[in-house]
PDB file of C-alpha atoms in Angstrom:
ATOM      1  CA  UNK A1351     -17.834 -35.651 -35.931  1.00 44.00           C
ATOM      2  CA  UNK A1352     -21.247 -34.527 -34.301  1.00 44.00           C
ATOM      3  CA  UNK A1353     -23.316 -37.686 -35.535  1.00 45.00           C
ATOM      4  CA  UNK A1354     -20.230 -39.626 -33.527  1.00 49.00           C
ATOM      5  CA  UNK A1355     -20.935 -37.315 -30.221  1.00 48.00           C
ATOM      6  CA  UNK A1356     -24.438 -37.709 -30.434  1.00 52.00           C
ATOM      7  CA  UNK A1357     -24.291 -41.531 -31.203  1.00 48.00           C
ATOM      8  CA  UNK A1358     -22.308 -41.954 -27.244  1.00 49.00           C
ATOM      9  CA  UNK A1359     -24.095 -42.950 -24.678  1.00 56.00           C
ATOM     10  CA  UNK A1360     -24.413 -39.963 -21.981  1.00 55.00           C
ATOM     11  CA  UNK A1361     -23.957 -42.761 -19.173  1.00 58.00           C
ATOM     12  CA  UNK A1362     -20.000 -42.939 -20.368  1.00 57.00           C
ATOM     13  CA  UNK A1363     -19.533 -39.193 -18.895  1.00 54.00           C
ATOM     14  CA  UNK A1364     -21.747 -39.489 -15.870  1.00 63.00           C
ATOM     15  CA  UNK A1365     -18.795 -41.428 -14.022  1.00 62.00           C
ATOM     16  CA  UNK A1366     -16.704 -38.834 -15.214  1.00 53.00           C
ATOM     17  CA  UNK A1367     -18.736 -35.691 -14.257  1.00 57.00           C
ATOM     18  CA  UNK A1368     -18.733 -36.647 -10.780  1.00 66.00           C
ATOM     19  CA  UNK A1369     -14.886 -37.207 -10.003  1.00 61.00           C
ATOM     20  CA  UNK A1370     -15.356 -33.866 -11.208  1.00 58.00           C
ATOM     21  CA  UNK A1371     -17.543 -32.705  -8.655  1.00 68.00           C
ATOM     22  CA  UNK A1372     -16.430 -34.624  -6.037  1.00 71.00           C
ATOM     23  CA  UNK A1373     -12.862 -33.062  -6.695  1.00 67.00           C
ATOM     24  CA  UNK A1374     -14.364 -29.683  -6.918  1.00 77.00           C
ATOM     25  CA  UNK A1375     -16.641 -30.055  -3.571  1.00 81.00           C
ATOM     26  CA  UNK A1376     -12.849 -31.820  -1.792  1.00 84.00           C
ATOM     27  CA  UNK A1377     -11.098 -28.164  -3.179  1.00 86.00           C
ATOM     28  CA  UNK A1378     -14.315 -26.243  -1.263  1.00 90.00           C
ATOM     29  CA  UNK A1379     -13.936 -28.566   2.262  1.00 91.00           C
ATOM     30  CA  UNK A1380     -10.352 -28.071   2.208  1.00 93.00           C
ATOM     31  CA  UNK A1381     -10.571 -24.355   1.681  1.00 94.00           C
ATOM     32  CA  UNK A1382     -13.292 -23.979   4.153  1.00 94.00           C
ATOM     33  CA  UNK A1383     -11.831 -26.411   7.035  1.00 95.00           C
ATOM     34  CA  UNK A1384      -8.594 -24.558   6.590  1.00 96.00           C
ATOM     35  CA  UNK A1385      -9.862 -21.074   7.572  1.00 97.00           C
ATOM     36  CA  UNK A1386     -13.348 -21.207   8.885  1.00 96.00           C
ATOM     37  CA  UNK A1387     -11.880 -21.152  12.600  1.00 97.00           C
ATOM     38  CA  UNK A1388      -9.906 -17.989  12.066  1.00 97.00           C
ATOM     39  CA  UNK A1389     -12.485 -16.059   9.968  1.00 97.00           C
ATOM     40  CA  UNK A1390     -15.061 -17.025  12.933  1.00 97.00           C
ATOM     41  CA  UNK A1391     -12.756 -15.861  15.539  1.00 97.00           C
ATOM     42  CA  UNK A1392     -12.401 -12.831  13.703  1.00 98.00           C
ATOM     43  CA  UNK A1393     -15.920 -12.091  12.860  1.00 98.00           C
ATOM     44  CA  UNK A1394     -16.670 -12.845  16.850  1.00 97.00           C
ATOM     45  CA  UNK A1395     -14.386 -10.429  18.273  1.00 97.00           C
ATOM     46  CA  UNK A1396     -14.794  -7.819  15.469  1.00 97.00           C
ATOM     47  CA  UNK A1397     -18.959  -8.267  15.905  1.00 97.00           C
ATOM     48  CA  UNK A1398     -19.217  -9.506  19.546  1.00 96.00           C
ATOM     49  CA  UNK A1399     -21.624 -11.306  18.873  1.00 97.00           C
ATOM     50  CA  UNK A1400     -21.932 -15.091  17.754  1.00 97.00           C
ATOM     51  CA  UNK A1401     -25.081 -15.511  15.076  1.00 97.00           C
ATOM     52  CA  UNK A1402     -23.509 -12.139  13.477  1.00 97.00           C
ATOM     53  CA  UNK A1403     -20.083 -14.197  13.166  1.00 97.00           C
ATOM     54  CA  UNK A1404     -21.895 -17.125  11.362  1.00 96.00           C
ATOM     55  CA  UNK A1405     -23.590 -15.162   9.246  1.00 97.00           C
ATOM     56  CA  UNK A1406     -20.238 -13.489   8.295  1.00 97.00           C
ATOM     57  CA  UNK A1407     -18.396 -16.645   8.409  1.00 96.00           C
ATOM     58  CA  UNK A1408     -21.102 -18.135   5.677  1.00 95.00           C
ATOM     59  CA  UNK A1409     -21.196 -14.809   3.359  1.00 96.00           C
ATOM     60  CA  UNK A1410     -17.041 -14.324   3.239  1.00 97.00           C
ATOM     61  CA  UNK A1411     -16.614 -17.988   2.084  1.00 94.00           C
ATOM     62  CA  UNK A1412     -20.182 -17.525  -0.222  1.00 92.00           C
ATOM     63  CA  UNK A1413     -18.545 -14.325  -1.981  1.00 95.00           C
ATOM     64  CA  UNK A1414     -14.739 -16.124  -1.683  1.00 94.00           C
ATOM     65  CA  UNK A1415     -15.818 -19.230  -3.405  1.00 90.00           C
ATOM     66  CA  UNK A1416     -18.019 -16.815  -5.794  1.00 91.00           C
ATOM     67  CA  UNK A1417     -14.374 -15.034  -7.065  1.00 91.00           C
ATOM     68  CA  UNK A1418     -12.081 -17.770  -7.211  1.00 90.00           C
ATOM     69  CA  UNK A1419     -12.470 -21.505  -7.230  1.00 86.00           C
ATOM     70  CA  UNK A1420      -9.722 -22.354  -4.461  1.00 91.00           C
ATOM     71  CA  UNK A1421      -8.938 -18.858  -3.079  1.00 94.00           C
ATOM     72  CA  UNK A1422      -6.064 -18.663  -0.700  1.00 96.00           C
ATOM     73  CA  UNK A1423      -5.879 -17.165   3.217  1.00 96.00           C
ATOM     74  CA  UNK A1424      -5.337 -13.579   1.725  1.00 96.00           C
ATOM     75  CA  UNK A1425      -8.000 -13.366  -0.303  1.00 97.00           C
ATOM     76  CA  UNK A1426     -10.852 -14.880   2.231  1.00 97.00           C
ATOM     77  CA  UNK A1427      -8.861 -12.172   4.824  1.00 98.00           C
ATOM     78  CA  UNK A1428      -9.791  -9.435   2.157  1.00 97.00           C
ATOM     79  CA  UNK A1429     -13.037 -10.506   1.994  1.00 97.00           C
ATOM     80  CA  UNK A1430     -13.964 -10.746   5.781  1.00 98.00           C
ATOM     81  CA  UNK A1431     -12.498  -6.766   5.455  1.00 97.00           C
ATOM     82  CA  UNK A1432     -14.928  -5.903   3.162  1.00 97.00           C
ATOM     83  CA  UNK A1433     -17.543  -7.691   4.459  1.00 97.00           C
ATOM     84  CA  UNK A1434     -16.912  -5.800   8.161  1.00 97.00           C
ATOM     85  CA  UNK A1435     -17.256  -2.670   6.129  1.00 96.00           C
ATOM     86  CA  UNK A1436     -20.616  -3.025   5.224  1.00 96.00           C
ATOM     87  CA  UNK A1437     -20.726  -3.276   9.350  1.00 96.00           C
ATOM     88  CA  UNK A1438     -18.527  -0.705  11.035  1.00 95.00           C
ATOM     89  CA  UNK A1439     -16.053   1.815   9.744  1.00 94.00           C
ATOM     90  CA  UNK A1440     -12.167   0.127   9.183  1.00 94.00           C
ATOM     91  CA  UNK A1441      -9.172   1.850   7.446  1.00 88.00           C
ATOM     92  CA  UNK A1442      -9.160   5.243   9.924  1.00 86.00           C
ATOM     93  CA  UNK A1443      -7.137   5.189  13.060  1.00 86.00           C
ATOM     94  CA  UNK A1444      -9.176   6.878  15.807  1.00 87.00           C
ATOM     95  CA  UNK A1445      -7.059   6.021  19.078  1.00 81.00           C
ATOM     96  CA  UNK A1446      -4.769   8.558  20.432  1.00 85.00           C
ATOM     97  CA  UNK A1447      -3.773   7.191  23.420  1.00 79.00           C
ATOM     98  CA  UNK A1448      -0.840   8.526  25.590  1.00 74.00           C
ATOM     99  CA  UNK A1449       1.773   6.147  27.128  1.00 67.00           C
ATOM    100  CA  UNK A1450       0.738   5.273  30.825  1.00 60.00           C
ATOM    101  CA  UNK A1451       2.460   7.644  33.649  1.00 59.00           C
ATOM    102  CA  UNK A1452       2.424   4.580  35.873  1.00 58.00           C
ATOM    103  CA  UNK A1453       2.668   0.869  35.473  1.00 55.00           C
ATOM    104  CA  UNK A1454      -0.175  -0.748  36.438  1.00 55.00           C
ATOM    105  CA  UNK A1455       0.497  -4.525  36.909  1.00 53.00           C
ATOM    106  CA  UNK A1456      -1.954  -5.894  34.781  1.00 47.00           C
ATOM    107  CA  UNK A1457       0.089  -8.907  33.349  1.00 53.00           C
ATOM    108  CA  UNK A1458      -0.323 -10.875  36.325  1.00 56.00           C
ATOM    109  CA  UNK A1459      -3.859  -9.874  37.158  1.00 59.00           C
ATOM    110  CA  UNK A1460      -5.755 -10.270  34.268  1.00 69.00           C
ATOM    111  CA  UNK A1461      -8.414 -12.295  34.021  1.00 84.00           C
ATOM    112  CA  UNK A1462      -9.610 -13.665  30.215  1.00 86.00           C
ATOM    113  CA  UNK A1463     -13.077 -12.441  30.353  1.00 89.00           C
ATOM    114  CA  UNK A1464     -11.358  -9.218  30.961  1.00 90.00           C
ATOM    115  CA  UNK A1465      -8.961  -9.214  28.072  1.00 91.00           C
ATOM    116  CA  UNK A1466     -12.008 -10.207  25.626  1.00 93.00           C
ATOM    117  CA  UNK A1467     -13.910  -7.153  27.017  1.00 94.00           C
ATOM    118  CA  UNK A1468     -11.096  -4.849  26.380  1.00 95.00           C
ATOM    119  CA  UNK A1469     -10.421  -5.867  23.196  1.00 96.00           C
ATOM    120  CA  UNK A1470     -13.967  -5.371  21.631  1.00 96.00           C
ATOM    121  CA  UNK A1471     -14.172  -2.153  23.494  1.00 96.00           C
ATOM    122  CA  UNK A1472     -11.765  -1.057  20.695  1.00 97.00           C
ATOM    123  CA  UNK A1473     -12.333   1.014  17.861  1.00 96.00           C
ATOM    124  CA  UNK A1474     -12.915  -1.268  14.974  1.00 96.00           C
ATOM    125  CA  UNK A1475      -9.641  -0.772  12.860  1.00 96.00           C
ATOM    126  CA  UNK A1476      -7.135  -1.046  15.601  1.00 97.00           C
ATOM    127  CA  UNK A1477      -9.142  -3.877  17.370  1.00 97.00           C
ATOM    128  CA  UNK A1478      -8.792  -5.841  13.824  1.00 98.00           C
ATOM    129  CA  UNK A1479      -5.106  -4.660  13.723  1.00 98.00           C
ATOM    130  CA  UNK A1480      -4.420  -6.067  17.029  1.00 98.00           C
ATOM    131  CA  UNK A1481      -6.320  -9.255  16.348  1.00 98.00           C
ATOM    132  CA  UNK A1482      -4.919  -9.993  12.912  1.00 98.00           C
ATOM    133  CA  UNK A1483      -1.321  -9.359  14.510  1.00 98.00           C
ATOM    134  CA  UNK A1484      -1.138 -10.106  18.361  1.00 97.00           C
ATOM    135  CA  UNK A1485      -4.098 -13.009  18.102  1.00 96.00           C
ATOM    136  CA  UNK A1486      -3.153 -14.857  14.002  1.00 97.00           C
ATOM    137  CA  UNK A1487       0.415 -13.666  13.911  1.00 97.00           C
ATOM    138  CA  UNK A1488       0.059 -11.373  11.127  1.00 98.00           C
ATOM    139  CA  UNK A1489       2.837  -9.323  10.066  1.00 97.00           C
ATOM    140  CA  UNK A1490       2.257  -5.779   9.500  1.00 98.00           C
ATOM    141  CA  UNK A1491       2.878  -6.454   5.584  1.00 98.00           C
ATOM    142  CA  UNK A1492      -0.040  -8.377   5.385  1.00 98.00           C
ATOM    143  CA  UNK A1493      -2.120  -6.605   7.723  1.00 98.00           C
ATOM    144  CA  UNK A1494      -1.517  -3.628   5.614  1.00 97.00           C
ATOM    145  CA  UNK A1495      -2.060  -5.493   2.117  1.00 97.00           C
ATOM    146  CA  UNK A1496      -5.527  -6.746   3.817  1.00 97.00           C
ATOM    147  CA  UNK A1497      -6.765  -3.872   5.592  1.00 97.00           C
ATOM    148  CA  UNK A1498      -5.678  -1.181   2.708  1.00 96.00           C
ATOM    149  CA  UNK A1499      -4.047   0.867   5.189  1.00 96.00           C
ATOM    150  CA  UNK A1500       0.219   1.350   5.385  1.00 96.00           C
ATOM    151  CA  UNK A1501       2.367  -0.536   7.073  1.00 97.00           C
ATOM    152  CA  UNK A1502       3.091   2.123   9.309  1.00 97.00           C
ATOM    153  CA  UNK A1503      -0.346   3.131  10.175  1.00 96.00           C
ATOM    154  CA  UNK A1504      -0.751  -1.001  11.228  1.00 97.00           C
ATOM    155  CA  UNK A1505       2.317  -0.493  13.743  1.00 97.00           C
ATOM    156  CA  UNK A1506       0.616   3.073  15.077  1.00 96.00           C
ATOM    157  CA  UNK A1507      -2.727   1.003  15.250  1.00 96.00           C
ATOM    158  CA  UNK A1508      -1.223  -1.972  17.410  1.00 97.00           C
ATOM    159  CA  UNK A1509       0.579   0.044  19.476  1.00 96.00           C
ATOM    160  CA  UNK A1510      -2.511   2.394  20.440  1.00 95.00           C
ATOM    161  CA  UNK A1511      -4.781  -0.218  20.863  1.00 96.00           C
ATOM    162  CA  UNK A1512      -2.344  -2.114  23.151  1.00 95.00           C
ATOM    163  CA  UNK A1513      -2.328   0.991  25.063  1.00 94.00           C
ATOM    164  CA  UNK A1514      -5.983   1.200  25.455  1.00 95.00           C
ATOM    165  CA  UNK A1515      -5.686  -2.713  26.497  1.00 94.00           C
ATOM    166  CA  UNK A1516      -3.485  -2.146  28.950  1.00 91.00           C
ATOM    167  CA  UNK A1517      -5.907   0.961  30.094  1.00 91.00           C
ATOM    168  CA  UNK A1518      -9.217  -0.701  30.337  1.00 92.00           C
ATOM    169  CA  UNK A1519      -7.669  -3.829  31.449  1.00 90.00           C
ATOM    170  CA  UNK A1520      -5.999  -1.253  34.825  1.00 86.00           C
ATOM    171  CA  UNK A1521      -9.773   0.066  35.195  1.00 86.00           C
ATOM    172  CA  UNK A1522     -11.187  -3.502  35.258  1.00 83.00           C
ATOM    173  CA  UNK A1523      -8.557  -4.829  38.237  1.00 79.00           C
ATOM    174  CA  UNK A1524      -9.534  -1.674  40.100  1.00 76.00           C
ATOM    175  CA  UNK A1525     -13.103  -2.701  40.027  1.00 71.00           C
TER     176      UNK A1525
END
């Protein structure tokens, strides 16, 4: 059987090998094209800063693609988490915000620039709560599965950092 292997020409396979390739760098694009503009987004607004979100953007799909050969949304979410961790603290709660005494209209008022500067003005676990939920439609299942924090402490974490929203976004229209 080996003197039969050895006799064969290597330039048979070569054809072969790089469907192979080709399929496996297709799997890799697809992957990537399918969630590189949501991990960005994420890294951006969890960082603030752009050059920190690329540099996130490439080490999340770098580990990803490191784990699994086609990992799915989930598991790239997981590993922007734990890649943010290595940045800022996320799985503790921090806001204790009370419900406003008086409603401020900031629904009609608000401009964007103002909502993006509220919302990185938040702590850094309820500011990835209320992106992964108000901003990608998240529901607090997954949030919780992704974050490794309970269901109930995602709805606690959305609801205090819309509070704080609505708060900073009151203090910007006064200005």
């Amino acid at each position: 059987m080996l003197s039969r292997v050895e006799g064969l020409n290597a330039a048979i396979f070569i054809p072969f090998v790089q469907q192979v390739k080709q399929a496996a760098i297709d799997v890799y694009k697809d992957v990537f094209e399918g969630n590189r503009h949501r991990i960005f987004s994420l890294a951006f607004y969890m960082t603030d800063n752009e050059i920190a979100a690329e540099e996130i953007l490439t080490n999340v799909f770098c580990r990803s693609f490191a784990k699994i050969p086609k990992p799915d949304a989930e598991t790239i979410d997981r590993t922007l988490v734990n890649e943010l961790r290595e940045l800022m603290p996320i799985g503790c709660m921090t806001l204790e915000c009370a419900p406003a005494a008086k409603v401020e209209q900031v629904r009609t008022n608000s401009r964007r620039a103002d909502l993006e500067r509220s919302v990185v003005q938040l702590p850094s676990t309820e500011r990835l709560v209320f992106l992964m939920h108000d901003v990608e439609g998240y529901d607090h299942a997954r949030i919780a599965r992704t974050v490794g924090i309970t269901e109930m402490e995602s709805r606690q974490g959305l609801f205090q950092a819309r509070l704080k929203i609505r708060e900073l976004l009151a203090k910007a229209s006064a200005e």
